[in-house]
mmCIF file of C-alpha atoms in Angstrom:
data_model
loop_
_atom_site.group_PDB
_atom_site.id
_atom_site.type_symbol
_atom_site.label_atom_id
_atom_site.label_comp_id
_atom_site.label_asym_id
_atom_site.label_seq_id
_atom_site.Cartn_x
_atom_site.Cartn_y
_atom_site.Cartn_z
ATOM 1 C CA UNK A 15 0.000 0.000 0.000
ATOM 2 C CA UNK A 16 0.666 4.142 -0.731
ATOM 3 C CA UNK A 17 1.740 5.719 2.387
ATOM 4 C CA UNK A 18 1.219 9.559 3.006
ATOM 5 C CA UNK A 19 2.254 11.926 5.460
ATOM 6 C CA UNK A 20 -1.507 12.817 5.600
ATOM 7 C CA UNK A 21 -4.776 11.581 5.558
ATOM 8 C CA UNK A 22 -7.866 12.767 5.786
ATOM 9 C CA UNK A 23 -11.396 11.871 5.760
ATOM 10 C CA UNK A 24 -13.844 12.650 2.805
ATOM 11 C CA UNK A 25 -17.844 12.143 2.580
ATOM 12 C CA UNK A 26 -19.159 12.488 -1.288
ATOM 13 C CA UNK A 27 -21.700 15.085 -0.025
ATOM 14 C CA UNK A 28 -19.829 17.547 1.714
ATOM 15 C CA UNK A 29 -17.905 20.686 -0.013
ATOM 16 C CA UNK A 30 -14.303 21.326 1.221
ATOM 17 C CA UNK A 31 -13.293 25.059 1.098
ATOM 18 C CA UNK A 32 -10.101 25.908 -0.522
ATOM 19 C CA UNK A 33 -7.963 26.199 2.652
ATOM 20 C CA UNK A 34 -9.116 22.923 4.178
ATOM 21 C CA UNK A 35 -5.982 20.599 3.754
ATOM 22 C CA UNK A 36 -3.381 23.226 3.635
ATOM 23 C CA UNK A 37 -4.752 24.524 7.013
ATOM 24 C CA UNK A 38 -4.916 21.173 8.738
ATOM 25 C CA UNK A 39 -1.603 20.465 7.176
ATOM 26 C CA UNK A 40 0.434 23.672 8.786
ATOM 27 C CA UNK A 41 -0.936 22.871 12.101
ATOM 28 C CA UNK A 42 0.075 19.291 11.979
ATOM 29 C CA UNK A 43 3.459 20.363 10.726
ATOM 30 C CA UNK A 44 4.359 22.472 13.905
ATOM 31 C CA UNK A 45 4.043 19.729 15.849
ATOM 32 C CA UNK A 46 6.355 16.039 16.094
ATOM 33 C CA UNK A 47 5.969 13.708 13.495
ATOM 34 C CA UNK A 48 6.688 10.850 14.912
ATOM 35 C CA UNK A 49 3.986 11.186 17.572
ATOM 36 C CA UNK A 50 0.316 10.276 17.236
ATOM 37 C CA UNK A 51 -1.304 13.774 16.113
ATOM 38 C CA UNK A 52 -4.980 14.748 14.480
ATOM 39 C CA UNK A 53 -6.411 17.772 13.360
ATOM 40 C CA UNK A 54 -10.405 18.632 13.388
ATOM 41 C CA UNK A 55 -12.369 21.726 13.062
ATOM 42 C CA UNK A 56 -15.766 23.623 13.092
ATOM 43 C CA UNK A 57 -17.723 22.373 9.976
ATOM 44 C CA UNK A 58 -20.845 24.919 8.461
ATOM 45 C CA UNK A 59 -23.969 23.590 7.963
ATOM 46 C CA UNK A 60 -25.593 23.606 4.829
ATOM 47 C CA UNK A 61 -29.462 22.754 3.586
ATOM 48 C CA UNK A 62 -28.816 20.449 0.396
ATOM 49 C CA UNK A 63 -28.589 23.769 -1.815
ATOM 50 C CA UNK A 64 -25.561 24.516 0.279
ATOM 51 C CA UNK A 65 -27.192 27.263 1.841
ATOM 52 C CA UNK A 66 -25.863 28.185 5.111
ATOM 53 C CA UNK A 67 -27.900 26.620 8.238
ATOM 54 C CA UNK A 68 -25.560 27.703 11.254
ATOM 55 C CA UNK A 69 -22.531 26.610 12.463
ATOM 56 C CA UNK A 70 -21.865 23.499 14.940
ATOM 57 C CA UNK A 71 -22.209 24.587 17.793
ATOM 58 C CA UNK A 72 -19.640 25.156 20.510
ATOM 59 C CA UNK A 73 -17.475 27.153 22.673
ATOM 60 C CA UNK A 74 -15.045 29.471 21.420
ATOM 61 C CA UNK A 75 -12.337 27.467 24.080
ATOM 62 C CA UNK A 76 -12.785 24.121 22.962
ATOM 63 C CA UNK A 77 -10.487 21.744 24.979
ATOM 64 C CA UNK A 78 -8.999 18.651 24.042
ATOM 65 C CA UNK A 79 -7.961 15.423 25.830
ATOM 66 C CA UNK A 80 -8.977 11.596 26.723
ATOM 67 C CA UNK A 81 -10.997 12.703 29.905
ATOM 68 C CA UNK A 82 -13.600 14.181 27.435
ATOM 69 C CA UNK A 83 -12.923 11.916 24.533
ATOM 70 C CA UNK A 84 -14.156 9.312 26.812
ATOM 71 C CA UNK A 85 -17.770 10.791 27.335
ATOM 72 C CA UNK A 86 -17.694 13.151 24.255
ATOM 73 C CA UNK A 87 -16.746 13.489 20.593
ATOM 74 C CA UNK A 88 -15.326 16.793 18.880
ATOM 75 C CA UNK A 89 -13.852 15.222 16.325
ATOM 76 C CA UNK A 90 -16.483 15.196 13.117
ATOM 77 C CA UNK A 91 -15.089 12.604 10.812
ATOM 78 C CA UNK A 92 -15.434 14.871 7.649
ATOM 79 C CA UNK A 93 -13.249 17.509 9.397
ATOM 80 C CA UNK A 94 -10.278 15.173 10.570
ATOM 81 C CA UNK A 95 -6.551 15.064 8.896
ATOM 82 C CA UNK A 96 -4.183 13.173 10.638
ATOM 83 C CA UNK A 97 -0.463 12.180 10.509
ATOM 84 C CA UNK A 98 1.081 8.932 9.138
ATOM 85 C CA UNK A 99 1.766 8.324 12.966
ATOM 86 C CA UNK A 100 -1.958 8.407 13.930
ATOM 87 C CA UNK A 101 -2.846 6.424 10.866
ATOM 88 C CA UNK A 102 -0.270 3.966 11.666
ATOM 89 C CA UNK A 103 -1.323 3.599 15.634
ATOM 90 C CA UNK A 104 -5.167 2.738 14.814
ATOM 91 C CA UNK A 105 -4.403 0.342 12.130
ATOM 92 C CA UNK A 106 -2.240 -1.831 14.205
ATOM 93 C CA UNK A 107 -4.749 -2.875 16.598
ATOM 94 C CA UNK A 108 -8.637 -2.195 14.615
ATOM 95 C CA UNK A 109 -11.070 -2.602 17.496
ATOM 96 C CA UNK A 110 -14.725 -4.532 16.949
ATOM 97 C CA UNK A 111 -16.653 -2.295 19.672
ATOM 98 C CA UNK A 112 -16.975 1.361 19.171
ATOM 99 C CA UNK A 113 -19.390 3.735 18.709
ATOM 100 C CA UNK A 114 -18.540 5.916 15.559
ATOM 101 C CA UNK A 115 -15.056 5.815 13.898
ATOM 102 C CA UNK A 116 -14.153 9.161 14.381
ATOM 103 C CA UNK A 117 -14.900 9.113 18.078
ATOM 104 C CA UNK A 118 -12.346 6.362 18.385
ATOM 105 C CA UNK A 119 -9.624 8.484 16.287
ATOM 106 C CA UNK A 120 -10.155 11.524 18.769
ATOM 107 C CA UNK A 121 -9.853 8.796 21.848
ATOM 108 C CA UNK A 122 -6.445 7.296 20.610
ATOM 109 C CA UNK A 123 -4.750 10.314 19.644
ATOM 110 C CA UNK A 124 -5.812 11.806 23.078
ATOM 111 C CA UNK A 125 -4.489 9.339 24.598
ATOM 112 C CA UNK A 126 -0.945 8.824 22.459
ATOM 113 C CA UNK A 127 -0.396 12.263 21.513
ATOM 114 C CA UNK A 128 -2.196 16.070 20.217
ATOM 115 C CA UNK A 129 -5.249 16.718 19.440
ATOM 116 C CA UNK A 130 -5.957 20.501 17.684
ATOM 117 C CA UNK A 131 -9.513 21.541 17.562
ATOM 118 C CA UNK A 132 -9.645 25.058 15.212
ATOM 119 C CA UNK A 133 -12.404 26.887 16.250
ATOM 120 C CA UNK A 134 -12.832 28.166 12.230
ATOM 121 C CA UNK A 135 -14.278 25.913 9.318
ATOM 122 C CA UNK A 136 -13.214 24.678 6.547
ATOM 123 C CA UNK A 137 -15.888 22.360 5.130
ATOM 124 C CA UNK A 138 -19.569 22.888 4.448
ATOM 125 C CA UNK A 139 -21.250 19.689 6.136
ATOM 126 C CA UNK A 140 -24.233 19.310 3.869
ATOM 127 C CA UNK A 141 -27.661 17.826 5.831
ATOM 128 C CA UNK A 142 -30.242 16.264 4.137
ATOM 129 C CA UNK A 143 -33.788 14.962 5.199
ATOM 130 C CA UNK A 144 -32.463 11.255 5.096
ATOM 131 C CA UNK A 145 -29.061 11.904 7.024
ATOM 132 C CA UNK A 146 -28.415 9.162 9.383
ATOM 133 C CA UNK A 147 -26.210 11.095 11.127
ATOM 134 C CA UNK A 148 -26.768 14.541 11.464
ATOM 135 C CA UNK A 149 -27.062 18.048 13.648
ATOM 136 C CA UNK A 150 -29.779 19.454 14.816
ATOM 137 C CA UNK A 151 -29.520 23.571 14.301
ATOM 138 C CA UNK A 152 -32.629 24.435 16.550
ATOM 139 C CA UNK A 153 -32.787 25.029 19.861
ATOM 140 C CA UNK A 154 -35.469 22.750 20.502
ATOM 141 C CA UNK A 155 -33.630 20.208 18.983
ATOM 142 C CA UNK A 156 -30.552 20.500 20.171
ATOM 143 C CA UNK A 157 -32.228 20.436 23.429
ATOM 144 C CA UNK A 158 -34.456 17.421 22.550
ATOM 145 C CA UNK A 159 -31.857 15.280 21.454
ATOM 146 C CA UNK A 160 -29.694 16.011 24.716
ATOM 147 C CA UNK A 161 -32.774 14.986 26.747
ATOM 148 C CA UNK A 162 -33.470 11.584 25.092
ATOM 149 C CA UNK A 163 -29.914 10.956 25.063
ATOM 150 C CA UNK A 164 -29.234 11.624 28.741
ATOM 151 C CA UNK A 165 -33.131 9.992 29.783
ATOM 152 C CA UNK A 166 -33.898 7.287 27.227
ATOM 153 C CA UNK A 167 -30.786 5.601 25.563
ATOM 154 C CA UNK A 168 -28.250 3.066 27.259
ATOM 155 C CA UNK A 169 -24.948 5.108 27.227
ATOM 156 C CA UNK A 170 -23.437 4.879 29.950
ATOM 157 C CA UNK A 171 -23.564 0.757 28.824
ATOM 158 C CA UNK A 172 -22.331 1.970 25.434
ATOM 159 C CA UNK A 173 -19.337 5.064 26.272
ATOM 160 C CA UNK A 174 -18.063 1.935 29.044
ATOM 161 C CA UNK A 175 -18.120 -0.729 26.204
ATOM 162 C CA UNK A 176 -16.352 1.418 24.079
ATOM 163 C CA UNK A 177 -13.490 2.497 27.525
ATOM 164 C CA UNK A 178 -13.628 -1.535 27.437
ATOM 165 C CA UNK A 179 -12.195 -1.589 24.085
ATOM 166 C CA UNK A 180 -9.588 1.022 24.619
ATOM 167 C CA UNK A 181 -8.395 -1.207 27.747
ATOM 168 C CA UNK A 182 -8.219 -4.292 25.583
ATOM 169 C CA UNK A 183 -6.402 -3.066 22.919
ATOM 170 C CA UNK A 184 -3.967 -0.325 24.628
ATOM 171 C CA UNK A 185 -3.979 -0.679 28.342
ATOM 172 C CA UNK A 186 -0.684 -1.571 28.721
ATOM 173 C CA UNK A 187 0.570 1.202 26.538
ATOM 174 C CA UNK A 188 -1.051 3.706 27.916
ATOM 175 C CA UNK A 189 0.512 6.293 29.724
ATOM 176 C CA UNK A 190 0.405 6.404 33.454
ATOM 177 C CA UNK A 191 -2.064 9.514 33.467
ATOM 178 C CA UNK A 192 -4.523 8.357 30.521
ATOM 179 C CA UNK A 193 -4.494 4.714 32.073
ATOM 180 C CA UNK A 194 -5.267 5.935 35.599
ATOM 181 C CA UNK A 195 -8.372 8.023 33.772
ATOM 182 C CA UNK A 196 -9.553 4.948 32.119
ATOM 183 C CA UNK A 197 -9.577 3.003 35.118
ATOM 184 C CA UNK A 198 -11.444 5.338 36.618
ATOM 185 C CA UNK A 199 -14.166 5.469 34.372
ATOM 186 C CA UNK A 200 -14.452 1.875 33.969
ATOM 187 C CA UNK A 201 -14.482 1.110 37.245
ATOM 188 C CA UNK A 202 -17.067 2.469 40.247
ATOM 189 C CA UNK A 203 -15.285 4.058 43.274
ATOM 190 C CA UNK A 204 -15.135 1.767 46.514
ATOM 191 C CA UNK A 205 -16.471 4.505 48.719
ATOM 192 C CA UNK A 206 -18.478 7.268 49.730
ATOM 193 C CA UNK A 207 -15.730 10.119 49.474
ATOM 194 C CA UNK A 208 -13.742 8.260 46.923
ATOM 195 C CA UNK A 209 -17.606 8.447 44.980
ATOM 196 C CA UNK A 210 -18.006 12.144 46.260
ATOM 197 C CA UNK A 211 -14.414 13.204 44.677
ATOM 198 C CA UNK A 212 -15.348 11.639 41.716
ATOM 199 C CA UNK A 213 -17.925 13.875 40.995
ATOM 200 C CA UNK A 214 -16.528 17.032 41.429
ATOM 201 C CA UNK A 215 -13.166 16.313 40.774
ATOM 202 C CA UNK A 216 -13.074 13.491 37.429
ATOM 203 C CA UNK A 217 -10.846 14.332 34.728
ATOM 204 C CA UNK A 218 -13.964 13.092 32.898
ATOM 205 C CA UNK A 219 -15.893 16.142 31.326
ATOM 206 C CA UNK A 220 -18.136 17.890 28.716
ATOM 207 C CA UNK A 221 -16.989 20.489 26.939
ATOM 208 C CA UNK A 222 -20.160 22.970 27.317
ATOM 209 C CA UNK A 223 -20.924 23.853 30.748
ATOM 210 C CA UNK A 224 -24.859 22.454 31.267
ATOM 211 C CA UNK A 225 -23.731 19.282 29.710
ATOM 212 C CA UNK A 226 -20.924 18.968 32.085
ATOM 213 C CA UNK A 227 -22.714 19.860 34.561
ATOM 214 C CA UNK A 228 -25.718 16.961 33.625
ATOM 215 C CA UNK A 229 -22.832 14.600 33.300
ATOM 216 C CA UNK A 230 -22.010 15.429 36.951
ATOM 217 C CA UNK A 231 -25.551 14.597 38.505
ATOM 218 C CA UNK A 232 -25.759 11.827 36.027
ATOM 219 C CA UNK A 233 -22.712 10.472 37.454
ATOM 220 C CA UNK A 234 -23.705 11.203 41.628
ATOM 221 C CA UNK A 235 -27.163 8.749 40.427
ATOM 222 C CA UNK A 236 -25.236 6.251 38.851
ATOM 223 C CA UNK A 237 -22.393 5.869 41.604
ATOM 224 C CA UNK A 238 -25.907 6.064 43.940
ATOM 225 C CA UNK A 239 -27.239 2.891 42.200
ATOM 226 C CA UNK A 240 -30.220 4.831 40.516
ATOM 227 C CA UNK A 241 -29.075 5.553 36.793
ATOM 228 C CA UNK A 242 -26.492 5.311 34.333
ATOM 229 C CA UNK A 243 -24.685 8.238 32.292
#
């Protein structure tokens, strides 16, 4: 097989501006090769005309690491570039339990190496009426689909299955911080302060403030026995 010092993902329907490789490209560049390193950034949305819808939403400070990889993804897969080295560490051990396959790019790199989010976009992220995957640009369904994700679904059962993954494959090359973090997801603390610190003080997080802050109560019910996050 080819091998690049890039790669990057492409969906037929989306619209990349200009600027979109060569951008990713000279922030990769400033940083090592040789370690594990991925690029992602704000995408537009567009109706099907590629008229402008909004922007994905977000802070202006979005930050980084495994803590949030673990409960969140950032990384939209049509945004992505990454380095040979990133390419290289996910193809050596595919997993066979994940949720989405950029999710599981975001989690590796944060966990091997640097992950830059750029807070400006490069790609128009066209949504159609039959996406199967898509954003809501509302506020009422933004909100709606935070509600029956947090009431209805199963995923705390689904973020741990994929944390189980990440421990098969890379526990034992993890670094000491990222494999301590892991651990502590996976696994419920013994007792009631060890519980209580957990809560307030988990490297675990969401990037926006309300859901970090449901994450946190969903967390407090599930260490009670009452409900999973």
């Amino acid at each position: 097989d080819s091998e690049s010092d890039y790669y990057a993902f492409c969906d037929q329907d989306d619209v990349w501006l200009n600027s979109k490789i060569s951008r990713a490209i000279e922030k990769l560049s400033e940083l090592e090769e040789d370690t594990a390193n991925m690029y992602c950034s704000k995408k537009t949305i567009v109706d099907s005309a590629l008229n402008e819808v909004g922007k994905n939403s977000g802070s202006n400070k979005v930050f980084p690491s495994f803590g949030n990889a673990l409960v969140e993804n950032i990384a939209t897969g049509c945004t992505i570039v990454i380095n040979k080295a990133t390419r290289d560490l996910i193809i050596k051990h595919l997993p066979k339990n994940i949720i989405m396959h950029d999710w599981w790019i975001y989690i590796v790199t944060s966990a091997f190496g640097n992950v830059i989010y750029d807070n400006e976009s490069y790609i128009l992220y066209r949504q159609h009426q039959t996406n199967v995957v898509g954003v809501s640009t509302s506020f009422i369904g933004k909100w709606g689909k935070r509600f029956r994700r947090f009431k209805n679904n199963n995923s705390r059962e689904l973020l741990k299955a994929q944390a189980l993954e990440i421990s098969r494959i890379y526990m034992k090359e993890l670094p000491l911080r990222e494999k301590n973090i892991l651990k502590g997801f996976i696994n419920k603390p013994c007792n009631f302060l060890s519980r209580v610190n957990y809560v307030f003080e988990s490297p675990v997080y969401r990037q926006k403030w309300l859901d970090n802050l449901a994450l946190k109560i969903l967390k407090g019910l599930w260490l009670a026995g009452r409900s999973p996050y």
